């Protein structure tokens, strides 16, 4: 029972509120029952049950929630339409989602859904993919799945997170990574974007036969780098300094014509990467 000496959260201290919730730290939160009924399936059910009448308190219901202040305050703020401070970490988001799921609060769940693809959490795309898969957020799962391409999934560092994925979602993720690599290799070997290096036979304008060994060496380097980091961003950032690139751009025919145009090749390489990492297939999500 809350007494005059108990600590009430300053944002939840309205004496007219008829429900008092207590955190694990002993902080009390006064909330109007109508808000809890409208925003939470858990409280809607609980508040529909007959409640004991305690004449010693102005609140009709007092409940020890068993949640820490840091999580409970944020969820209640979302439910009550109050300002929400910036999230300090993805751990806090996951903890809030657990409470939101427990309380069956769709409003706060939608708030977090709109936030998980923000730059604030961009450094942990795999955990975001786990969350999006868990709650069936297909569009968000596709968005963060692309960002997982910067990770080396099999180096052991991500095993704990991967084990949290349902098998179906794990297969979707692995198939996407593999499909990106296959698409990139096919683009590099095709003539649609890289005809100068891949068409056979390929003759210079002067009639001499061209040797495409410099392009084949650059392709091998590109494939190796894309296998390491299939997001492709490191290729565009670093390839100008690769020895294979330098040789490829410098090689010329005996007549003086360059074999490959650097500007158009890099432009086509950007297109090849964009096409390779496109998410154009449905992302399966487990039934909830």
mmCIF file of N, CA and C in Angstrom, residues 65-127:
data_model
loop_
_atom_site.group_PDB
_atom_site.id
_atom_site.type_symbol
_atom_site.label_atom_id
_atom_site.label_comp_id
_atom_site.label_asym_id
_atom_site.label_seq_id
_atom_site.Cartn_x
_atom_site.Cartn_y
_atom_site.Cartn_z
ATOM 1 N N UNK A 65 4.141 -4.221 -10.158
ATOM 2 C CA UNK A 65 4.292 -4.683 -11.538
ATOM 3 C C UNK A 65 5.489 -5.606 -11.715
ATOM 4 N N UNK A 66 6.543 -5.406 -10.930
ATOM 5 C CA UNK A 66 7.727 -6.245 -11.076
ATOM 6 C C UNK A 66 8.609 -5.863 -12.238
ATOM 7 N N UNK A 67 8.597 -4.579 -12.613
ATOM 8 C CA UNK A 67 9.430 -4.083 -13.707
ATOM 9 C C UNK A 67 10.280 -2.917 -13.212
ATOM 10 N N UNK A 68 11.501 -2.765 -13.726
ATOM 11 C CA UNK A 68 12.360 -1.656 -13.300
ATOM 12 C C UNK A 68 11.854 -0.312 -13.805
ATOM 13 N N UNK A 69 12.261 0.747 -13.120
ATOM 14 C CA UNK A 69 11.811 2.091 -13.479
ATOM 15 C C UNK A 69 12.145 2.453 -14.926
ATOM 16 N N UNK A 70 13.382 2.140 -15.349
ATOM 17 C CA UNK A 70 13.813 2.555 -16.679
ATOM 18 C C UNK A 70 12.932 2.034 -17.792
ATOM 19 N N UNK A 71 12.390 0.828 -17.613
ATOM 20 C CA UNK A 71 11.517 0.227 -18.624
ATOM 21 C C UNK A 71 10.080 0.673 -18.418
ATOM 22 N N UNK A 72 9.632 0.589 -17.182
ATOM 23 C CA UNK A 72 8.233 0.883 -16.872
ATOM 24 C C UNK A 72 7.866 2.330 -17.204
ATOM 25 N N UNK A 73 8.759 3.266 -16.873
ATOM 26 C CA UNK A 73 8.469 4.672 -17.141
ATOM 27 C C UNK A 73 8.285 4.924 -18.632
ATOM 28 N N UNK A 74 9.160 4.363 -19.466
ATOM 29 C CA UNK A 74 9.078 4.602 -20.908
ATOM 30 C C UNK A 74 7.782 4.044 -21.492
ATOM 31 N N UNK A 75 7.421 2.850 -21.070
ATOM 32 C CA UNK A 75 6.203 2.250 -21.609
ATOM 33 C C UNK A 75 4.978 3.042 -21.160
ATOM 34 N N UNK A 76 4.942 3.454 -19.903
ATOM 35 C CA UNK A 76 3.810 4.244 -19.424
ATOM 36 C C UNK A 76 3.747 5.599 -20.125
ATOM 37 N N UNK A 77 4.890 6.180 -20.407
ATOM 38 C CA UNK A 77 4.894 7.453 -21.134
ATOM 39 C C UNK A 77 4.259 7.286 -22.513
ATOM 40 N N UNK A 78 4.585 6.210 -23.195
ATOM 41 C CA UNK A 78 3.994 5.967 -24.507
ATOM 42 C C UNK A 78 2.492 5.733 -24.394
ATOM 43 N N UNK A 79 2.083 4.994 -23.382
ATOM 44 C CA UNK A 79 0.665 4.710 -23.197
ATOM 45 C C UNK A 79 -0.131 5.960 -22.836
ATOM 46 N N UNK A 80 0.516 6.887 -22.121
ATOM 47 C CA UNK A 80 -0.171 8.095 -21.658
ATOM 48 C C UNK A 80 0.029 9.296 -22.579
ATOM 49 N N UNK A 81 0.768 9.111 -23.661
ATOM 50 C CA UNK A 81 0.975 10.212 -24.601
ATOM 51 C C UNK A 81 1.928 11.272 -24.110
ATOM 52 N N UNK A 82 2.876 10.900 -23.234
ATOM 53 C CA UNK A 82 3.858 11.853 -22.722
ATOM 54 C C UNK A 82 5.123 11.813 -23.568
ATOM 55 N N UNK A 83 5.955 12.817 -23.405
ATOM 56 C CA UNK A 83 7.217 12.896 -24.137
ATOM 57 C C UNK A 83 8.109 11.728 -23.754
ATOM 58 N N UNK A 84 8.775 11.161 -24.766
ATOM 59 C CA UNK A 84 9.660 10.019 -24.542
ATOM 60 C C UNK A 84 11.100 10.461 -24.753
ATOM 61 N N UNK A 85 11.969 10.300 -23.760
ATOM 62 C CA UNK A 85 13.376 10.686 -23.946
ATOM 63 C C UNK A 85 14.067 9.765 -24.941
ATOM 64 N N UNK A 86 15.196 10.172 -25.488
ATOM 65 C CA UNK A 86 15.916 9.321 -26.447
ATOM 66 C C UNK A 86 16.271 7.968 -25.830
ATOM 67 N N UNK A 87 16.243 6.957 -26.663
ATOM 68 C CA UNK A 87 16.599 5.614 -26.195
ATOM 69 C C UNK A 87 18.112 5.538 -25.992
ATOM 70 N N UNK A 88 18.581 5.111 -24.833
ATOM 71 C CA UNK A 88 20.022 5.052 -24.595
ATOM 72 C C UNK A 88 20.709 3.873 -25.271
ATOM 73 N N UNK A 89 19.963 2.813 -25.526
ATOM 74 C CA UNK A 89 20.565 1.621 -26.120
ATOM 75 C C UNK A 89 19.479 0.720 -26.673
ATOM 76 N N UNK A 90 19.906 -0.221 -27.509
ATOM 77 C CA UNK A 90 18.971 -1.207 -28.041
ATOM 78 C C UNK A 90 18.519 -2.165 -26.949
ATOM 79 N N UNK A 91 19.336 -2.344 -25.911
ATOM 80 C CA UNK A 91 18.923 -3.177 -24.777
ATOM 81 C C UNK A 91 17.658 -2.632 -24.140
ATOM 82 N N UNK A 92 17.573 -1.303 -24.008
ATOM 83 C CA UNK A 92 16.382 -0.682 -23.440
ATOM 84 C C UNK A 92 15.170 -0.900 -24.342
ATOM 85 N N UNK A 93 15.375 -0.855 -25.637
ATOM 86 C CA UNK A 93 14.280 -1.092 -26.566
ATOM 87 C C UNK A 93 13.749 -2.517 -26.417
ATOM 88 N N UNK A 94 14.660 -3.479 -26.345
ATOM 89 C CA UNK A 94 14.241 -4.871 -26.201
ATOM 90 C C UNK A 94 13.505 -5.095 -24.893
ATOM 91 N N UNK A 95 13.997 -4.483 -23.811
ATOM 92 C CA UNK A 95 13.324 -4.619 -22.528
ATOM 93 C C UNK A 95 11.924 -4.010 -22.570
ATOM 94 N N UNK A 96 11.806 -2.858 -23.230
ATOM 95 C CA UNK A 96 10.491 -2.221 -23.366
ATOM 96 C C UNK A 96 9.556 -3.088 -24.197
ATOM 97 N N UNK A 97 10.061 -3.695 -25.249
ATOM 98 C CA UNK A 97 9.231 -4.547 -26.087
ATOM 99 C C UNK A 97 8.709 -5.758 -25.312
ATOM 100 N N UNK A 98 9.529 -6.288 -24.424
ATOM 101 C CA UNK A 98 9.075 -7.412 -23.608
ATOM 102 C C UNK A 98 7.906 -7.010 -22.725
ATOM 103 N N UNK A 99 7.990 -5.819 -22.117
ATOM 104 C CA UNK A 99 6.899 -5.349 -21.276
ATOM 105 C C UNK A 99 5.673 -5.005 -22.114
ATOM 106 N N UNK A 100 5.882 -4.386 -23.270
ATOM 107 C CA UNK A 100 4.772 -4.052 -24.165
ATOM 108 C C UNK A 100 4.041 -5.316 -24.597
ATOM 109 N N UNK A 101 4.793 -6.341 -24.897
ATOM 110 C CA UNK A 101 4.178 -7.612 -25.292
ATOM 111 C C UNK A 101 3.410 -8.214 -24.119
ATOM 112 N N UNK A 102 3.981 -8.128 -22.926
ATOM 113 C CA UNK A 102 3.331 -8.652 -21.724
ATOM 114 C C UNK A 102 2.027 -7.923 -21.442
ATOM 115 N N UNK A 103 2.044 -6.607 -21.617
ATOM 116 C CA UNK A 103 0.853 -5.796 -21.346
ATOM 117 C C UNK A 103 -0.102 -5.728 -22.536
ATOM 118 N N UNK A 104 0.283 -6.278 -23.665
ATOM 119 C CA UNK A 104 -0.561 -6.248 -24.862
ATOM 120 C C UNK A 104 -0.954 -4.808 -25.187
ATOM 121 N N UNK A 105 0.084 -4.000 -25.454
ATOM 122 C CA UNK A 105 -0.124 -2.568 -25.703
ATOM 123 C C UNK A 105 0.267 -2.238 -27.140
ATOM 124 N N UNK A 106 -0.665 -2.280 -28.089
ATOM 125 C CA UNK A 106 -0.339 -2.075 -29.509
ATOM 126 C C UNK A 106 0.157 -0.676 -29.839
ATOM 127 N N UNK A 107 -0.295 0.338 -29.090
ATOM 128 C CA UNK A 107 0.151 1.702 -29.373
ATOM 129 C C UNK A 107 1.648 1.866 -29.209
ATOM 130 N N UNK A 108 2.200 1.576 -28.014
ATOM 131 C CA UNK A 108 3.642 1.646 -27.839
ATOM 132 C C UNK A 108 4.418 0.751 -28.794
ATOM 133 N N UNK A 109 3.835 -0.397 -29.135
ATOM 134 C CA UNK A 109 4.504 -1.284 -30.081
ATOM 135 C C UNK A 109 4.684 -0.597 -31.431
ATOM 136 N N UNK A 110 3.669 0.141 -31.863
ATOM 137 C CA UNK A 110 3.771 0.846 -33.142
ATOM 138 C C UNK A 110 4.776 1.988 -33.071
ATOM 139 N N UNK A 111 4.907 2.630 -31.903
ATOM 140 C CA UNK A 111 5.898 3.695 -31.749
ATOM 141 C C UNK A 111 7.308 3.146 -31.963
ATOM 142 N N UNK A 112 7.585 2.024 -31.336
ATOM 143 C CA UNK A 112 8.922 1.436 -31.453
ATOM 144 C C UNK A 112 9.162 0.925 -32.866
ATOM 145 N N UNK A 113 8.130 0.430 -33.506
ATOM 146 C CA UNK A 113 8.289 -0.056 -34.882
ATOM 147 C C UNK A 113 8.794 1.052 -35.797
ATOM 148 N N UNK A 114 8.290 2.264 -35.607
ATOM 149 C CA UNK A 114 8.717 3.368 -36.463
ATOM 150 C C UNK A 114 10.127 3.845 -36.129
ATOM 151 N N UNK A 115 10.650 3.438 -34.979
ATOM 152 C CA UNK A 115 11.949 3.959 -34.533
ATOM 153 C C UNK A 115 13.112 3.023 -34.814
ATOM 154 N N UNK A 116 12.856 1.732 -35.007
ATOM 155 C CA UNK A 116 13.972 0.791 -35.027
ATOM 156 C C UNK A 116 14.861 0.932 -36.260
ATOM 157 N N UNK A 117 14.364 1.529 -37.333
ATOM 158 C CA UNK A 117 15.208 1.699 -38.515
ATOM 159 C C UNK A 117 15.884 3.064 -38.541
ATOM 160 N N UNK A 118 15.813 3.803 -37.441
ATOM 161 C CA UNK A 118 16.467 5.110 -37.375
ATOM 162 C C UNK A 118 17.972 4.933 -37.263
ATOM 163 N N UNK A 119 18.762 5.949 -37.609
ATOM 164 C CA UNK A 119 20.229 5.849 -37.526
ATOM 165 C C UNK A 119 20.739 5.536 -36.131
ATOM 166 N N UNK A 120 19.921 5.791 -35.096
ATOM 167 C CA UNK A 120 20.351 5.549 -33.721
ATOM 168 C C UNK A 120 20.760 4.105 -33.497
ATOM 169 N N UNK A 121 20.084 3.161 -34.168
ATOM 170 C CA UNK A 121 20.353 1.740 -33.956
ATOM 171 C C UNK A 121 20.995 1.077 -35.162
ATOM 172 N N UNK A 122 21.515 1.863 -36.074
ATOM 173 C CA UNK A 122 22.037 1.322 -37.331
ATOM 174 C C UNK A 122 23.254 0.428 -37.137
ATOM 175 N N UNK A 123 23.935 0.571 -36.013
ATOM 176 C CA UNK A 123 25.152 -0.214 -35.798
ATOM 177 C C UNK A 123 24.860 -1.648 -35.381
ATOM 178 N N UNK A 124 23.612 -1.992 -35.129
ATOM 179 C CA UNK A 124 23.286 -3.354 -34.703
ATOM 180 C C UNK A 124 22.146 -3.916 -35.550
ATOM 181 N N UNK A 125 22.341 -4.036 -36.862
ATOM 182 C CA UNK A 125 21.235 -4.447 -37.736
ATOM 183 C C UNK A 125 20.761 -5.870 -37.502
ATOM 184 N N UNK A 126 21.640 -6.743 -37.024
ATOM 185 C CA UNK A 126 21.223 -8.132 -36.840
ATOM 186 C C UNK A 126 20.213 -8.251 -35.705
ATOM 187 N N UNK A 127 20.437 -7.551 -34.614
ATOM 188 C CA UNK A 127 19.465 -7.560 -33.517
ATOM 189 C C UNK A 127 18.154 -6.915 -33.949
#
